[in-house]
Amino acid sequence: MKIELKNITKHFKNTCAADHITMVIPSGSFMTLLGPSGCGKTTLLRMIAGLEIPEEGEILFDDKIVYSSKQKICLPPRERKLGFVFQDFALWPHMTVFENTAFPLRARHQNEVTERVEKALAFVQLKGFEQRYPSQLSGGQQQRVSFARAIAGSPSCILFDEPLSALDAKLRQEMRAEIRRMTRELHVTSVFVTHDQVEAMSMSDQIAVMKDGRVMQIGSPQEVYYHPADAFTAEFVGRSNWLSDTVMCRPEKVSLVPGNGRKELLGIVSGQQFVGDRYEIQAEVNGHPWLLYSNKPADMKEIRLYIRPEDETVLR
């Protein structure tokens, strides 16, 4: 299902949660809304779901209008054919895995409930867990139940509202891969909200970077990382080294080894940490704080740094 947003606007008191947002989410793609807390990403997700109502604009699913301020159209959530995976799993503690998964199907009076639930649980590798309760499951298993509930009704799109934030670091990494694998196998459109750049970079086909209710940039993970449109995106997505107010490069592009065509800069080491697979060295370069990576510690206060001209990014 293709999702199209046109001029979507939403305010809460004196805060602009969506400032005339326009974007297209291609059918079958995995789009991540990435930004800091309060930037409007969850509000935008909820407007797609029909849980929040925009003040202005249009939302279309496969060219069908589901919301229009001008035409006074607003389809309720139950008619939008969406699945929703919540941040806190939102499982009923008194219901079994089977009944939690079946709950939205029963609420919509859909047929073949048993068959749909068993298929969904098998897909998320929870066959045999039907009669367990949420308290008897691990965090990853609870997340799988939440996903099974979202797909049981065969939605055209699945919306994810920071679904991994309650998990520990190792489990988050595992579930990132699992969610991406499952959405690909289902060929379903996915919209994923997070403030975690690693989640966005590792899972997405496209990333929409948001700030103060505005979309700053939309692009592939590689485009957003290596060719940020502005200083905010450069700073929020990854680490940035600034040669000037409008020219930056990424830490991994900085070398301690000279080479043909490389620009040489002098750095004053201010700190360094061993992080397992490398040393992260902080230095001051032309008055700007820099970060670089090395397989050995810096043993001098002053170091020579080298970058290639093609690794410099000029921001608009």
Coordinates of N, CA and C in Angstrom, one line a residue, residues 22-137:
T22 N 4.6 16.9 3.6 CA 4.3 16.2 2.4 C 5.3 15.1 2.1
M23 N 4.9 13.9 1.9 CA 5.8 12.8 1.6 C 5.0 11.7 1.0
V24 N 5.7 10.8 0.3 CA 5.2 9.6 -0.2 C 5.9 8.4 0.3
I25 N 5.2 7.4 0.8 CA 5.8 6.2 1.3 C 5.5 5.1 0.3
P26 N 6.4 4.6 -0.5 CA 6.1 3.6 -1.5 C 5.6 2.3 -1.0
S27 N 4.8 1.7 -1.8 CA 4.2 0.4 -1.4 C 5.3 -0.6 -1.1
G28 N 5.2 -1.3 0.0 CA 6.1 -2.4 0.3 C 7.4 -1.9 0.9
S29 N 7.6 -0.6 1.1 CA 8.8 -0.1 1.6 C 8.8 0.0 3.1
F30 N 10.0 0.2 3.7 CA 10.2 0.3 5.2 C 10.7 1.8 5.4
M31 N 9.8 2.6 5.8 CA 10.1 4.0 6.1 C 10.2 4.3 7.6
T32 N 11.3 4.9 8.0 CA 11.5 5.3 9.4 C 11.4 6.8 9.6
L33 N 10.6 7.1 10.6 CA 10.5 8.5 11.0 C 11.4 8.7 12.2
L34 N 12.5 9.4 12.0 CA 13.6 9.5 12.9 C 13.7 11.0 13.4
G35 N 13.9 11.1 14.7 CA 14.0 12.4 15.3 C 14.0 12.4 16.8
P36 N 14.4 13.5 17.4 CA 14.4 13.6 18.9 C 13.0 13.6 19.5
S37 N 12.9 13.4 20.8 CA 11.6 13.4 21.5 C 10.9 14.8 21.2
G38 N 9.6 14.8 20.9 CA 8.9 16.0 20.7 C 9.0 16.6 19.3
C39 N 9.6 15.8 18.4 CA 9.7 16.4 17.0 C 8.5 16.2 16.2
G40 N 7.5 15.3 16.6 CA 6.3 15.1 15.9 C 6.2 13.8 15.2
K41 N 7.2 12.9 15.4 CA 7.2 11.6 14.6 C 6.0 10.7 15.0
T42 N 5.8 10.6 16.4 CA 4.7 9.7 16.8 C 3.3 10.3 16.5
T43 N 3.2 11.6 16.5 CA 2.0 12.3 16.1 C 1.7 12.0 14.6
L44 N 2.7 12.1 13.8 CA 2.5 11.8 12.4 C 2.1 10.4 12.2
L45 N 2.7 9.4 12.9 CA 2.3 8.0 12.8 C 0.8 7.9 13.2
R46 N 0.4 8.5 14.3 CA -1.0 8.4 14.8 C -2.0 9.0 13.8
M47 N -1.5 10.1 13.1 CA -2.4 10.6 12.1 C -2.6 9.7 10.9
I48 N -1.6 9.0 10.5 CA -1.7 7.9 9.5 C -2.7 6.9 10.0
A49 N -2.6 6.5 11.2 CA -3.5 5.5 11.8 C -4.9 6.0 12.0
G50 N -5.1 7.3 12.1 CA -6.5 7.8 12.3 C -6.7 8.0 13.8
L51 N -5.6 7.9 14.6 CA -5.8 8.1 16.1 C -5.6 9.5 16.5
E52 N -5.1 10.3 15.6 CA -5.0 11.8 15.7 C -5.6 12.4 14.4
I53 N -6.2 13.5 14.5 CA -6.9 14.1 13.4 C -6.1 15.4 13.0
P54 N -5.6 15.5 11.8 CA -4.9 16.7 11.3 C -5.8 17.9 11.3
E55 N -5.2 19.0 11.2 CA -6.0 20.3 11.1 C -6.2 20.6 9.6
E56 N -5.2 20.1 8.8 CA -5.2 20.5 7.4 C -4.5 19.4 6.6
G57 N -4.8 19.3 5.3 CA -4.1 18.4 4.4 C -4.9 17.2 4.1
E58 N -4.2 16.2 3.4 CA -4.8 15.0 2.9 C -3.9 13.8 3.2
I59 N -4.5 12.7 3.5 CA -3.8 11.4 3.6 C -4.5 10.4 2.6
L60 N -3.7 9.8 1.8 CA -4.2 8.9 0.8 C -3.5 7.5 0.9
F61 N -4.3 6.4 0.9 CA -3.8 5.1 0.8 C -4.1 4.5 -0.6
D62 N -3.1 4.2 -1.4 CA -3.3 3.8 -2.7 C -4.2 4.7 -3.5
D63 N -4.0 6.0 -3.4 CA -4.8 7.0 -4.1 C -6.2 7.1 -3.6
K64 N -6.6 6.4 -2.5 CA -7.9 6.6 -1.9 C -7.8 7.5 -0.7
I65 N -8.6 8.5 -0.7 CA -8.5 9.5 0.4 C -9.1 8.9 1.7
V66 N -8.2 8.9 2.7 CA -8.7 8.4 4.0 C -8.9 9.6 5.0
Y67 N -8.2 10.7 4.6 CA -8.5 12.0 5.4 C -8.3 13.2 4.4
S68 N -9.2 14.1 4.5 CA -9.2 15.3 3.8 C -9.9 16.4 4.6
S69 N -9.1 17.5 4.9 CA -9.7 18.6 5.6 C -10.7 19.3 4.7
K70 N -10.4 19.5 3.4 CA -11.3 20.2 2.5 C -12.6 19.4 2.2
Q71 N -12.4 18.1 2.0 CA -13.6 17.3 1.7 C -14.3 16.7 2.9
K72 N -13.8 17.0 4.1 CA -14.5 16.5 5.3 C -14.5 15.0 5.4
I73 N -13.4 14.4 5.0 CA -13.4 12.9 5.0 C -12.4 12.5 6.1
C74 N -12.8 11.5 6.9 CA -11.9 11.0 7.9 C -12.3 9.6 8.3
L75 N -11.7 8.6 7.6 CA -12.0 7.2 7.9 C -11.5 6.8 9.3
P76 N -12.3 6.1 10.1 CA -11.9 5.7 11.4 C -10.8 4.7 11.3
P77 N -10.0 4.5 12.4 CA -8.9 3.5 12.3 C -9.2 2.1 11.9
R78 N -10.4 1.6 12.3 CA -10.8 0.3 12.0 C -11.0 0.0 10.5
E79 N -11.2 1.1 9.7 CA -11.4 1.0 8.3 C -10.2 1.3 7.5
R80 N -9.0 1.4 8.1 CA -7.8 1.8 7.4 C -6.9 0.6 7.1
K81 N -7.3 -0.6 7.5 CA -6.5 -1.8 7.2 C -5.1 -1.7 7.6
L82 N -4.8 -1.3 8.9 CA -3.5 -1.1 9.4 C -3.3 -2.1 10.6
G83 N -2.0 -2.4 10.8 CA -1.6 -3.1 12.0 C -0.7 -2.1 12.8
F84 N -0.8 -2.3 14.1 CA -0.1 -1.3 15.0 C 0.7 -2.1 16.0
V85 N 2.0 -1.8 16.1 CA 2.9 -2.4 17.1 C 3.3 -1.3 18.1
F86 N 2.9 -1.5 19.4 CA 3.1 -0.4 20.3 C 4.5 -0.5 21.1
Q87 N 4.9 0.6 21.7 CA 6.1 0.7 22.4 C 6.1 -0.3 23.6
D88 N 5.0 -0.4 24.3 CA 5.0 -1.2 25.6 C 4.3 -2.5 25.3
F89 N 4.2 -3.0 24.1 CA 3.6 -4.3 23.7 C 2.1 -4.3 23.8
A90 N 1.5 -3.6 24.8 CA 0.1 -3.4 25.0 C -0.6 -4.8 25.0
L91 N -0.1 -5.8 25.7 CA -0.7 -7.1 25.8 C -1.6 -7.1 27.1
W92 N -2.7 -7.8 26.9 CA -3.6 -8.0 28.1 C -3.0 -9.0 29.0
P93 N -2.7 -8.7 30.3 CA -2.1 -9.7 31.1 C -2.9 -10.9 31.5
H94 N -4.3 -10.7 31.4 CA -5.2 -11.8 31.8 C -5.6 -12.7 30.6
M95 N -5.1 -12.4 29.4 CA -5.4 -13.1 28.2 C -4.2 -14.0 27.8
T96 N -4.4 -15.1 27.3 CA -3.4 -16.0 26.7 C -2.8 -15.3 25.4
V97 N -1.7 -15.9 25.0 CA -1.1 -15.5 23.7 C -2.1 -15.6 22.6
F98 N -2.9 -16.7 22.6 CA -3.9 -16.9 21.5 C -4.9 -15.7 21.6
E99 N -5.4 -15.5 22.8 CA -6.5 -14.5 22.9 C -6.0 -13.0 22.6
N100 N -4.7 -12.8 23.0 CA -4.2 -11.5 22.7 C -4.1 -11.2 21.2
T101 N -3.6 -12.3 20.5 CA -3.5 -12.2 19.1 C -4.8 -12.1 18.4
A102 N -5.8 -12.8 19.0 CA -7.2 -12.8 18.3 C -8.0 -11.6 18.7
F103 N -7.6 -10.8 19.7 CA -8.4 -9.7 20.2 C -8.9 -8.8 19.1
P104 N -8.0 -8.2 18.2 CA -8.5 -7.3 17.2 C -9.4 -8.0 16.1
L105 N -9.1 -9.3 15.9 CA -10.0 -10.0 14.9 C -11.4 -10.1 15.5
R106 N -11.5 -10.5 16.8 CA -12.8 -10.6 17.4 C -13.5 -9.2 17.4
A107 N -12.8 -8.2 17.7 CA -13.4 -6.8 17.8 C -13.9 -6.4 16.5
R108 N -13.3 -6.9 15.4 CA -13.8 -6.5 14.0 C -14.8 -7.5 13.5
H109 N -15.1 -8.6 14.3 CA -16.0 -9.6 13.9 C -15.6 -10.3 12.6
Q110 N -14.2 -10.6 12.5 CA -13.7 -11.2 11.3 C -13.9 -12.7 11.4
N111 N -13.8 -13.4 10.3 CA -14.0 -14.8 10.2 C -12.7 -15.5 10.3
E112 N -12.7 -16.9 10.5 CA -11.5 -17.7 10.5 C -10.5 -17.2 11.5
V113 N -11.0 -16.9 12.7 CA -10.1 -16.4 13.8 C -9.0 -17.4 14.1
T114 N -9.4 -18.6 14.4 CA -8.4 -19.6 14.8 C -7.3 -19.8 13.8
E115 N -7.7 -19.9 12.5 CA -6.8 -20.2 11.4 C -5.8 -19.0 11.3
R116 N -6.4 -17.7 11.4 CA -5.5 -16.5 11.3 C -4.5 -16.4 12.4
V117 N -5.0 -16.7 13.6 CA -4.1 -16.6 14.8 C -3.0 -17.6 14.7
E118 N -3.4 -18.9 14.4 CA -2.4 -19.9 14.3 C -1.3 -19.6 13.2
K119 N -1.8 -19.1 12.1 CA -0.9 -18.7 11.0 C 0.1 -17.6 11.5
A120 N -0.5 -16.6 12.2 CA 0.4 -15.4 12.6 C 1.4 -15.9 13.6
L121 N 1.0 -16.7 14.6 CA 1.9 -17.2 15.6 C 3.0 -18.1 15.1
A122 N 2.6 -18.9 14.1 CA 3.6 -19.7 13.4 C 4.6 -18.8 12.7
F123 N 4.2 -17.8 12.1 CA 5.0 -16.9 11.3 C 6.1 -16.2 12.2
V124 N 5.7 -15.9 13.5 CA 6.6 -15.2 14.4 C 7.3 -16.2 15.3
Q125 N 7.2 -17.5 14.9 CA 7.9 -18.6 15.6 C 7.4 -18.8 17.1
L126 N 6.1 -18.7 17.3 CA 5.5 -18.9 18.6 C 4.5 -20.0 18.6
K127 N 4.6 -20.9 17.7 CA 3.7 -22.0 17.7 C 4.0 -22.9 18.9
G128 N 2.9 -23.2 19.6 CA 3.1 -24.0 20.9 C 3.0 -23.1 22.1
F129 N 2.9 -21.8 21.9 CA 2.9 -20.8 23.0 C 1.4 -20.3 23.2
E130 N 0.5 -20.8 22.5 CA -0.9 -20.3 22.4 C -1.5 -20.1 23.8
Q131 N -1.3 -21.0 24.7 CA -1.9 -21.0 26.0 C -1.1 -20.3 27.1
R132 N 0.0 -19.8 26.8 CA 0.8 -19.1 27.8 C 0.3 -17.6 28.0
Y133 N 0.6 -17.0 29.1 CA 0.2 -15.7 29.4 C 1.5 -14.8 29.3
P134 N 1.3 -13.5 29.1 CA 2.4 -12.5 28.9 C 3.4 -12.6 29.9
S135 N 3.0 -12.8 31.2 CA 4.0 -12.9 32.3 C 4.9 -14.1 32.2
Q136 N 4.5 -15.1 31.4 CA 5.3 -16.3 31.2 C 6.3 -16.2 30.0
L137 N 6.3 -15.0 29.4 CA 7.1 -14.8 28.2 C 8.3 -13.9 28.4

